[in-house]
XYZ file of C-alpha atoms in Angstrom:
313
model
C 10.559 -0.863 -52.427
C 11.931 -0.919 -48.868
C 8.435 -0.233 -47.520
C 7.058 -3.196 -49.475
C 9.616 -5.425 -47.774
C 9.278 -3.981 -44.233
C 5.476 -4.015 -43.999
C 5.069 -7.804 -44.486
C 8.046 -8.387 -42.179
C 6.571 -6.281 -39.365
C 3.169 -7.909 -39.825
C 4.748 -11.356 -39.652
C 6.644 -10.474 -36.451
C 3.509 -9.048 -34.830
C 1.497 -12.114 -35.740
C 4.190 -14.387 -34.343
C 4.328 -12.420 -31.069
C 0.537 -12.565 -30.792
C 0.506 -16.270 -31.525
C 3.135 -16.991 -28.844
C 1.196 -15.132 -26.147
C -0.904 -17.433 -23.993
C -4.598 -16.611 -24.318
C -7.186 -17.266 -21.599
C -10.944 -16.851 -21.376
C -11.503 -17.051 -17.594
C -11.659 -14.047 -15.251
C -8.855 -14.956 -12.835
C -6.146 -15.368 -15.484
C -7.357 -12.370 -17.481
C -7.205 -10.157 -14.374
C -3.422 -10.081 -14.759
C -1.172 -10.392 -17.789
C 0.842 -13.536 -17.176
C 4.421 -13.245 -18.364
C 6.655 -16.259 -18.727
C 9.390 -16.557 -16.081
C 7.710 -13.780 -14.049
C 7.160 -14.363 -10.303
C 3.621 -14.407 -8.885
C 1.949 -15.098 -5.571
C -1.433 -16.827 -5.433
C -4.025 -17.313 -2.727
C -5.936 -20.549 -3.288
C -9.570 -21.121 -2.415
C -8.536 -23.213 0.625
C -6.490 -20.290 2.008
C -3.031 -21.621 1.077
C -0.443 -19.174 -0.281
C 1.758 -20.263 -3.192
C 4.693 -18.421 -4.785
C 6.167 -19.401 -8.137
C 7.107 -18.347 -11.649
C 4.757 -18.754 -14.589
C 5.976 -21.450 -16.960
C 3.244 -22.097 -19.521
C -0.433 -22.595 -20.166
C -1.608 -26.024 -19.058
C -4.205 -28.404 -20.423
C -7.904 -27.777 -19.886
C -10.075 -30.074 -17.814
C -13.829 -30.666 -17.665
C -15.688 -30.618 -14.343
C -18.754 -32.698 -13.478
C -21.078 -29.876 -14.585
C -19.400 -29.923 -18.059
C -17.588 -26.625 -17.375
C -14.253 -26.301 -19.182
C -11.557 -25.125 -16.748
C -8.267 -23.626 -17.911
C -4.969 -24.173 -16.092
C -1.445 -22.818 -15.783
C 1.857 -24.477 -14.931
C 3.887 -22.768 -12.195
C 7.493 -23.489 -11.297
C 7.842 -23.597 -7.495
C 10.396 -24.731 -4.920
C 8.710 -28.139 -4.793
C 8.587 -28.569 -8.559
C 6.187 -27.754 -11.391
C 2.543 -27.509 -10.313
C -0.571 -27.351 -12.465
C -3.222 -24.996 -11.067
C -6.745 -24.665 -12.420
C -8.565 -21.344 -12.534
C -11.298 -22.479 -10.133
C -8.630 -23.332 -7.517
C -7.200 -19.784 -7.394
C -8.884 -16.963 -5.503
C -6.352 -14.206 -6.202
C -3.130 -13.853 -8.189
C -0.694 -10.924 -8.284
C 2.842 -10.137 -9.346
C 5.380 -10.212 -6.526
C 5.913 -6.435 -6.743
C 2.157 -5.820 -6.275
C 1.435 -8.404 -3.564
C 1.939 -6.059 -0.595
C -1.151 -3.842 -0.910
C -0.572 -1.976 2.377
C 2.673 -0.263 1.365
C 1.201 3.245 0.962
C 1.560 3.965 4.683
C 3.110 2.811 7.931
C 1.144 3.092 11.173
C 0.850 6.885 10.868
C 3.380 8.046 8.268
C 2.571 8.002 4.575
C 5.212 6.356 2.396
C 6.085 7.467 -1.125
C 4.202 4.511 -2.619
C 0.875 5.228 -4.277
C -2.345 3.479 -3.249
C -2.601 2.670 -6.984
C -5.982 1.188 -7.939
C -6.733 -0.002 -4.414
C -9.257 1.349 -1.914
C -9.330 0.790 1.832
C -11.033 1.660 5.095
C -9.420 1.480 8.521
C -10.102 1.894 12.227
C -7.389 3.249 14.540
C -7.579 3.039 18.346
C -11.300 2.223 18.023
C -11.820 5.981 17.610
C -10.507 7.152 14.223
C -12.236 5.959 11.041
C -10.390 6.476 7.780
C -10.858 5.652 4.092
C -8.646 6.076 1.056
C -8.432 5.331 -2.638
C -5.974 5.706 -5.476
C -6.042 6.617 -9.144
C -2.813 5.956 -11.008
C -0.179 7.951 -9.038
C -2.649 10.035 -7.006
C -3.599 8.891 -3.492
C -6.416 10.429 -1.447
C -7.399 9.564 2.113
C -9.361 11.160 4.912
C -10.905 10.359 8.247
C -12.765 11.517 11.334
C -12.691 10.636 15.009
C -15.824 9.122 16.549
C -15.368 9.904 20.235
C -18.462 9.742 22.490
C -19.269 12.999 24.264
C -17.970 15.198 21.438
C -20.071 16.997 18.838
C -19.322 16.798 15.117
C -17.562 20.181 15.194
C -15.393 19.011 18.100
C -14.293 15.790 16.403
C -10.852 15.650 14.768
C -10.784 15.391 10.974
C -8.095 14.719 8.396
C -7.686 14.987 4.623
C -4.530 14.089 2.715
C -3.645 14.156 -1.000
C -0.387 12.600 -2.215
C 1.177 12.398 -5.661
C 3.889 9.821 -6.395
C 5.914 11.593 -9.059
C 9.007 9.419 -9.399
C 9.911 5.742 -9.283
C 13.155 4.095 -10.334
C 14.265 0.488 -10.357
C 17.837 -0.302 -9.345
C 19.904 -2.374 -11.768
C 23.029 -2.801 -9.638
C 21.390 -3.662 -6.316
C 17.959 -5.252 -5.732
C 15.165 -2.823 -4.985
C 13.802 0.530 -6.080
C 12.896 3.907 -4.665
C 9.898 6.207 -4.968
C 9.369 9.917 -4.317
C 6.102 11.680 -3.530
C 4.756 15.035 -2.431
C 1.519 15.891 -0.731
C -0.639 18.264 1.260
C -2.391 17.477 4.517
C -5.275 19.180 6.339
C -5.838 18.364 10.007
C -8.794 19.784 11.904
C -8.382 19.914 15.697
C -12.071 20.883 15.922
C -13.704 22.313 12.831
C -12.453 25.818 13.713
C -8.781 24.819 14.092
C -7.050 23.961 10.822
C -3.448 22.743 10.674
C -1.938 22.533 7.181
C 1.215 20.757 6.041
C 3.065 20.364 2.768
C 5.426 17.410 2.699
C 7.936 15.423 0.661
C 8.509 11.729 1.269
C 10.875 9.155 -0.181
C 10.885 5.367 0.208
C 13.785 3.061 -0.637
C 12.734 -0.553 -1.123
C 15.245 -3.288 -0.394
C 14.476 -7.024 -0.655
C 13.042 -7.292 2.871
C 13.163 -3.718 4.217
C 11.663 -0.392 3.175
C 13.186 2.816 4.553
C 10.979 5.919 4.440
C 12.049 9.484 5.208
C 9.797 12.525 5.223
C 10.023 16.298 5.592
C 6.897 18.335 6.340
C 6.363 22.074 6.568
C 3.510 23.728 8.478
C 1.967 26.467 6.424
C -1.079 28.698 6.108
C -2.378 28.436 9.678
C -2.158 29.985 13.138
C 0.381 29.433 15.917
C -2.007 28.841 18.842
C -5.254 26.854 18.883
C -7.934 26.527 21.538
C -9.217 22.970 21.099
C -12.304 21.571 22.792
C -12.939 17.892 23.490
C -16.516 18.195 24.719
C -17.087 16.622 28.118
C -13.464 15.487 28.125
C -12.238 19.065 28.567
C -10.246 21.499 26.437
C -6.669 22.612 25.914
C -4.273 24.925 24.124
C -2.287 23.646 21.115
C 0.894 25.587 20.335
C 2.279 24.877 16.894
C 4.247 27.658 15.204
C 3.523 28.469 11.585
C 6.523 27.621 9.386
C 7.650 24.729 11.584
C 9.779 22.129 9.813
C 9.355 18.520 10.907
C 10.694 15.157 9.851
C 9.727 11.517 9.946
C 11.674 8.280 9.715
C 10.123 4.859 9.237
C 11.046 1.221 8.662
C 8.932 -1.610 7.276
C 10.810 -4.891 7.774
C 9.638 -8.293 6.555
C 10.467 -11.165 8.859
C 12.571 -13.924 7.300
C 10.496 -16.652 5.594
C 7.211 -14.932 6.528
C 4.938 -13.273 3.980
C 2.365 -12.101 6.511
C 4.399 -10.558 9.360
C 6.282 -7.274 9.342
C 7.991 -5.061 11.903
C 7.024 -1.374 11.800
C 9.106 1.365 13.411
C 8.429 5.101 13.149
C 9.847 8.307 14.597
C 8.207 11.695 14.076
C 9.218 15.182 15.164
C 6.635 17.885 14.450
C 9.178 20.721 14.887
C 12.933 20.162 14.692
C 13.435 23.291 16.824
C 11.446 21.626 19.604
C 12.635 18.014 19.941
C 10.156 17.456 22.768
C 7.406 17.513 20.110
C 8.389 14.000 19.080
C 6.703 10.620 19.125
C 7.336 7.115 17.879
C 5.763 3.739 17.198
C 7.132 0.214 17.361
C 5.022 -2.813 16.543
C 4.042 -5.643 14.223
C 1.897 -5.729 11.101
C -0.009 -8.906 10.256
C -1.314 -8.723 6.708
C -2.571 -10.491 3.625
C -4.030 -9.225 0.352
C -7.283 -8.139 2.046
C -6.622 -7.275 5.691
C -3.918 -5.910 7.949
C -3.583 -5.254 11.665
C -0.905 -3.051 13.205
C -0.345 -3.536 16.930
C 2.381 -2.090 19.116
C 3.329 0.775 21.407
C 3.141 4.512 20.718
C 5.753 6.494 22.659
C 5.701 10.204 23.494
C 8.208 12.551 25.110
C 5.724 13.507 27.873
C 6.806 10.755 28.758
C 3.986 8.393 27.963
C 3.605 4.954 26.378
C 0.231 3.688 25.196
C -0.941 0.611 23.245
C -1.652 1.377 19.599
C -3.791 -0.675 17.203
C -5.006 -0.145 13.633
C -7.130 -2.500 11.525
C -7.351 -2.045 7.749
C -9.536 -3.672 5.112
C -9.179 -3.575 1.315
C -12.559 -4.745 0.019
C -11.692 -4.883 -3.686
C -9.042 -6.773 -5.678
């Protein structure tokens, strides 16, 4: 008897929920599930950036070619705005807008690449590509230095798994934890291996990342060749414990400019094996450019630049 009462009731509630959900037929609005009173950021076809909360489905309009165009109503700081699907190039939830959060200039963060893919060029010499699948992130690269053979080029492969993420209820923000394994080839014959743990705490305008990495499964001394540029000895003890500290700071009232700061120490027993980076990141949903200064304990300071491209939405 109870089942006979509950089944129609559940069916009625499900039908009501389905009926209240706004339905769209165009690609841009179906690419993301629009939730009422949720915040989104949109890039329009003229390049303008608009941030607002979704209010409701708007009225359709008909263009000159008889195409029916759907619309949405967004609540913004300047009032309610109706936007048509053919006026929007890309739309994303606020939490997913920053597509470059999986790494700083050098350091990986605990954030996953998610369903993104990218390629990058660092110092006009190191080409890298990466992709994500759910919480797994994979990236690798190779140097392209003239005068060096393929075996003499540096190579890198990194796999990271983001295993924990928690939203904060008391204070704004959330934190993520990840672990990974990294292979670095200083020439094909010289393999340096690291296991690492990394955590990132996200505040409204700042992300703090800390990392611990452990050198394992490789030699202590390496004879590295750089072709016509010479050769050298790399001393890096097996079992070395290193750390990294990084900041990603959004400038006030700017969506496209961030300050990056990093500090790395490859071996905490040898503080001289440290380096750092301080610079700016200019970014949007497709491209980013990091530019600043890399500092070493030699001492040495050199300009540092990285350009990154995410070809797919």
